[in-house]
Amino acid sequence: MTENPRTSPARPVIAGIVTALVGFTSSFAVVLTGLHAVGATDGQAASGLLAASVAMGLACIVLSLWTRMPLTSAWSTPGAALLAGAGTIEGGWPAAVGAFLIVGALIVLTGVFPVIGALIRRIPTPLAQAMLAGVLLPLCVAPVTGIAQNPWGVLPVVLVWLVGLRFFARWAVPAAFATAAIVVIASVVTADAAVPVASLLPHVEFTMPTFTPGAIIGVALPLFIVTMASQNIPGVAVMRGYGYEVPWRLSMVTTGVGTMLGAPAGSHAINLAAISAALAASEEADPDPKRRWIAGVSTGVSYLVLGVASALFAALVVLAPAGVIPAVAGLALIASFVGAAQQAFADPDLRIAAAVTFLVAASGISPLGVAAAFWALLAGLLVHLALHRR
């Protein structure tokens, strides 16, 4: 007698594997781009990808086993995009690592002291989303500039992504990355380039953190805000929509500690999954809500396995022809840009303040060595207060 597939233990396991594959392959290029932008070497960026994969994998396993809910963790993709727009920061890579540690500590404090989370919620959502949209804009333009720079390398990636959106939307970005990988391999073979075997093996590079005002104000605070506003708070809302009440303190402490432990190895931030959370928490994972926690554990184990291959993924980025990987990262962020822009300009009363926030963030300015994201949020809040002060 054949086992009913709706009750098979394999179903939530497969759902967890799909969750991890979609989450990893659709955004790892953004993570590597962000780490490189704030000063990481190729080896340090690969180490950061490994550390983030392990941290969020363990967080998925711990949270799902502890709560018997399909609680999944992810790296902060909007946070990585923010890093990509931050550029070189005061103090270089060690200062960036110090900023990552501060972000982790702030997330832990948010769990321990709910008043901090309440303060984050008091930042008008349109302004936080406008800051994110402004940060994302230059990255989302990369496919366009890539086609002009390297049409034969970038056009196939864009076309596969477009076809994927039409016929298999969930896998559109992973399919675009697979196409980019083929382009990279073809380029390496054609150029007869030698690839050191050691660069393909997983490794960890620890960095002693330093703390500079520019990195704290321009990187740590915006990274914390965008991670909370675009990942953790929406993640709780997504899970509530599927009937799960997320334990706030446990989730924040777990992901905050995971961020702090991964920071010296180059991981920028982990958080509750938002968009990908639905893959493990919906009825597709299992008809029985009480069994979907298995999908959360499976997601965590899959992230650990993918982490072992992190050096290989990082090597593909290093070996890629001009424009190819930025194009993949830009395609991966278009949906996030659309969502952020919609929320930024949805409220007519806040559109001017949101527009100022968006434009300052997109400008890429860094006065006093502080990244544009901070000045964008500050400018938007000042305009908001000037126009709506009571």
mmCIF file of N, CA and C in Angstrom, residues 51-97:
data_model
loop_
_atom_site.group_PDB
_atom_site.id
_atom_site.type_symbol
_atom_site.label_atom_id
_atom_site.label_comp_id
_atom_site.label_asym_id
_atom_site.label_seq_id
_atom_site.Cartn_x
_atom_site.Cartn_y
_atom_site.Cartn_z
ATOM 1 N N ALA A 51 30.110 31.572 7.547
ATOM 2 C CA ALA A 51 29.679 31.854 8.914
ATOM 3 C C ALA A 51 28.192 32.177 8.968
ATOM 4 N N ALA A 52 27.702 32.959 7.998
ATOM 5 C CA ALA A 52 26.279 33.293 7.971
ATOM 6 C C ALA A 52 25.429 32.053 7.726
ATOM 7 N N SER A 53 25.882 31.179 6.836
ATOM 8 C CA SER A 53 25.134 29.950 6.539
ATOM 9 C C SER A 53 25.031 29.068 7.781
ATOM 10 N N VAL A 54 26.142 28.913 8.485
ATOM 11 C CA VAL A 54 26.149 28.089 9.694
ATOM 12 C C VAL A 54 25.287 28.722 10.781
ATOM 13 N N ALA A 55 25.416 30.043 10.958
ATOM 14 C CA ALA A 55 24.667 30.728 12.011
ATOM 15 C C ALA A 55 23.167 30.616 11.784
ATOM 16 N N MET A 56 22.723 30.854 10.550
ATOM 17 C CA MET A 56 21.276 30.794 10.338
ATOM 18 C C MET A 56 20.786 29.346 10.299
ATOM 19 N N GLY A 57 21.645 28.423 9.887
ATOM 20 C CA GLY A 57 21.257 27.019 9.945
ATOM 21 C C GLY A 57 21.031 26.558 11.373
ATOM 22 N N LEU A 58 21.965 26.895 12.255
ATOM 23 C CA LEU A 58 21.816 26.519 13.665
ATOM 24 C C LEU A 58 20.617 27.222 14.299
ATOM 25 N N ALA A 59 20.387 28.486 13.921
ATOM 26 C CA ALA A 59 19.242 29.213 14.468
ATOM 27 C C ALA A 59 17.931 28.543 14.059
ATOM 28 N N CYS A 60 17.833 28.115 12.803
ATOM 29 C CA CYS A 60 16.630 27.399 12.346
ATOM 30 C C CYS A 60 16.396 26.140 13.189
ATOM 31 N N ILE A 61 17.450 25.368 13.400
ATOM 32 C CA ILE A 61 17.327 24.106 14.127
ATOM 33 C C ILE A 61 16.924 24.356 15.579
ATOM 34 N N VAL A 62 17.609 25.311 16.233
ATOM 35 C CA VAL A 62 17.328 25.598 17.643
ATOM 36 C C VAL A 62 15.902 26.112 17.820
ATOM 37 N N LEU A 63 15.508 27.105 17.016
ATOM 38 C CA LEU A 63 14.188 27.707 17.174
ATOM 39 C C LEU A 63 13.070 26.717 16.850
ATOM 40 N N SER A 64 13.247 25.918 15.805
ATOM 41 C CA SER A 64 12.194 24.981 15.415
ATOM 42 C C SER A 64 12.051 23.850 16.425
ATOM 43 N N LEU A 65 13.184 23.322 16.910
ATOM 44 C CA LEU A 65 13.113 22.251 17.907
ATOM 45 C C LEU A 65 12.549 22.762 19.228
ATOM 46 N N TRP A 66 12.939 23.970 19.617
ATOM 47 C CA TRP A 66 12.543 24.505 20.921
ATOM 48 C C TRP A 66 11.047 24.833 20.952
ATOM 49 N N THR A 67 10.555 25.427 19.864
ATOM 50 C CA THR A 67 9.170 25.922 19.848
ATOM 51 C C THR A 67 8.194 24.964 19.183
ATOM 52 N N ARG A 68 8.704 23.971 18.445
ATOM 53 C CA ARG A 68 7.869 23.085 17.640
ATOM 54 C C ARG A 68 7.041 23.900 16.641
ATOM 55 N N MET A 69 7.680 24.954 16.115
ATOM 56 C CA MET A 69 7.117 25.776 15.047
ATOM 57 C C MET A 69 8.129 25.814 13.900
ATOM 58 N N PRO A 70 7.669 26.066 12.687
ATOM 59 C CA PRO A 70 8.610 26.151 11.551
ATOM 60 C C PRO A 70 9.297 27.512 11.491
ATOM 61 N N LEU A 71 10.048 27.839 12.545
ATOM 62 C CA LEU A 71 10.732 29.130 12.606
ATOM 63 C C LEU A 71 12.045 29.047 11.832
ATOM 64 N N THR A 72 12.133 29.796 10.780
ATOM 65 C CA THR A 72 13.339 29.774 9.952
ATOM 66 C C THR A 72 14.073 31.104 10.062
ATOM 67 N N SER A 73 15.372 31.028 9.956
ATOM 68 C CA SER A 73 16.234 32.200 9.998
ATOM 69 C C SER A 73 16.826 32.433 8.612
ATOM 70 N N ALA A 74 17.324 33.620 8.385
ATOM 71 C CA ALA A 74 17.956 33.953 7.108
ATOM 72 C C ALA A 74 18.981 35.041 7.365
ATOM 73 N N TRP A 75 19.907 35.208 6.417
ATOM 74 C CA TRP A 75 20.784 36.370 6.530
ATOM 75 C C TRP A 75 19.992 37.600 6.097
ATOM 76 N N SER A 76 20.435 38.758 6.529
ATOM 77 C CA SER A 76 19.735 39.995 6.206
ATOM 78 C C SER A 76 20.098 40.431 4.786
ATOM 79 N N THR A 77 19.256 40.062 3.826
ATOM 80 C CA THR A 77 19.510 40.458 2.444
ATOM 81 C C THR A 77 19.420 41.970 2.273
ATOM 82 N N PRO A 78 18.398 42.648 2.823
ATOM 83 C CA PRO A 78 18.409 44.115 2.747
ATOM 84 C C PRO A 78 19.634 44.717 3.428
ATOM 85 N N GLY A 79 20.079 44.084 4.519
ATOM 86 C CA GLY A 79 21.285 44.564 5.189
ATOM 87 C C GLY A 79 22.510 44.427 4.310
ATOM 88 N N ALA A 80 22.611 43.308 3.584
ATOM 89 C CA ALA A 80 23.733 43.125 2.659
ATOM 90 C C ALA A 80 23.682 44.155 1.543
ATOM 91 N N ALA A 81 22.469 44.470 1.073
ATOM 92 C CA ALA A 81 22.330 45.504 0.045
ATOM 93 C C ALA A 81 22.765 46.858 0.578
ATOM 94 N N LEU A 82 22.438 47.123 1.837
ATOM 95 C CA LEU A 82 22.877 48.369 2.464
ATOM 96 C C LEU A 82 24.406 48.444 2.513
ATOM 97 N N LEU A 83 25.043 47.321 2.837
ATOM 98 C CA LEU A 83 26.511 47.302 2.858
ATOM 99 C C LEU A 83 27.070 47.580 1.467
ATOM 100 N N ALA A 84 26.408 47.013 0.448
ATOM 101 C CA ALA A 84 26.888 47.213 -0.918
ATOM 102 C C ALA A 84 26.850 48.681 -1.309
ATOM 103 N N GLY A 85 25.891 49.412 -0.752
ATOM 104 C CA GLY A 85 25.804 50.834 -1.052
ATOM 105 C C GLY A 85 26.642 51.701 -0.144
ATOM 106 N N ALA A 86 27.143 51.125 0.959
ATOM 107 C CA ALA A 86 27.903 51.911 1.921
ATOM 108 C C ALA A 86 29.293 52.258 1.406
ATOM 109 N N GLY A 87 29.887 51.340 0.651
ATOM 110 C CA GLY A 87 31.226 51.583 0.146
ATOM 111 C C GLY A 87 32.276 51.497 1.244
ATOM 112 N N THR A 88 33.457 52.013 0.969
ATOM 113 C CA THR A 88 34.550 51.973 1.939
ATOM 114 C C THR A 88 34.180 52.779 3.181
ATOM 115 N N ILE A 89 34.417 52.196 4.346
ATOM 116 C CA ILE A 89 34.058 52.852 5.594
ATOM 117 C C ILE A 89 35.316 53.156 6.404
ATOM 118 N N GLU A 90 35.167 54.079 7.320
ATOM 119 C CA GLU A 90 36.275 54.446 8.209
ATOM 120 C C GLU A 90 36.712 53.230 9.036
ATOM 121 N N GLY A 91 37.992 52.870 8.929
ATOM 122 C CA GLY A 91 38.501 51.717 9.666
ATOM 123 C C GLY A 91 38.535 50.440 8.857
ATOM 124 N N GLY A 92 37.944 50.451 7.648
ATOM 125 C CA GLY A 92 38.012 49.284 6.774
ATOM 126 C C GLY A 92 37.258 48.077 7.300
ATOM 127 N N TRP A 93 37.706 46.903 6.873
ATOM 128 C CA TRP A 93 37.025 45.648 7.204
ATOM 129 C C TRP A 93 36.950 45.392 8.711
ATOM 130 N N PRO A 94 38.021 45.623 9.496
ATOM 131 C CA PRO A 94 37.886 45.406 10.942
ATOM 132 C C PRO A 94 36.772 46.260 11.560
ATOM 133 N N ALA A 95 36.598 47.491 11.074
ATOM 134 C CA ALA A 95 35.527 48.339 11.588
ATOM 135 C C ALA A 95 34.162 47.796 11.178
ATOM 136 N N ALA A 96 34.076 47.218 9.977
ATOM 137 C CA ALA A 96 32.818 46.605 9.546
ATOM 138 C C ALA A 96 32.465 45.429 10.457
ATOM 139 N N VAL A 97 33.466 44.620 10.802
ATOM 140 C CA VAL A 97 33.234 43.496 11.715
ATOM 141 C C VAL A 97 32.760 44.008 13.073
#
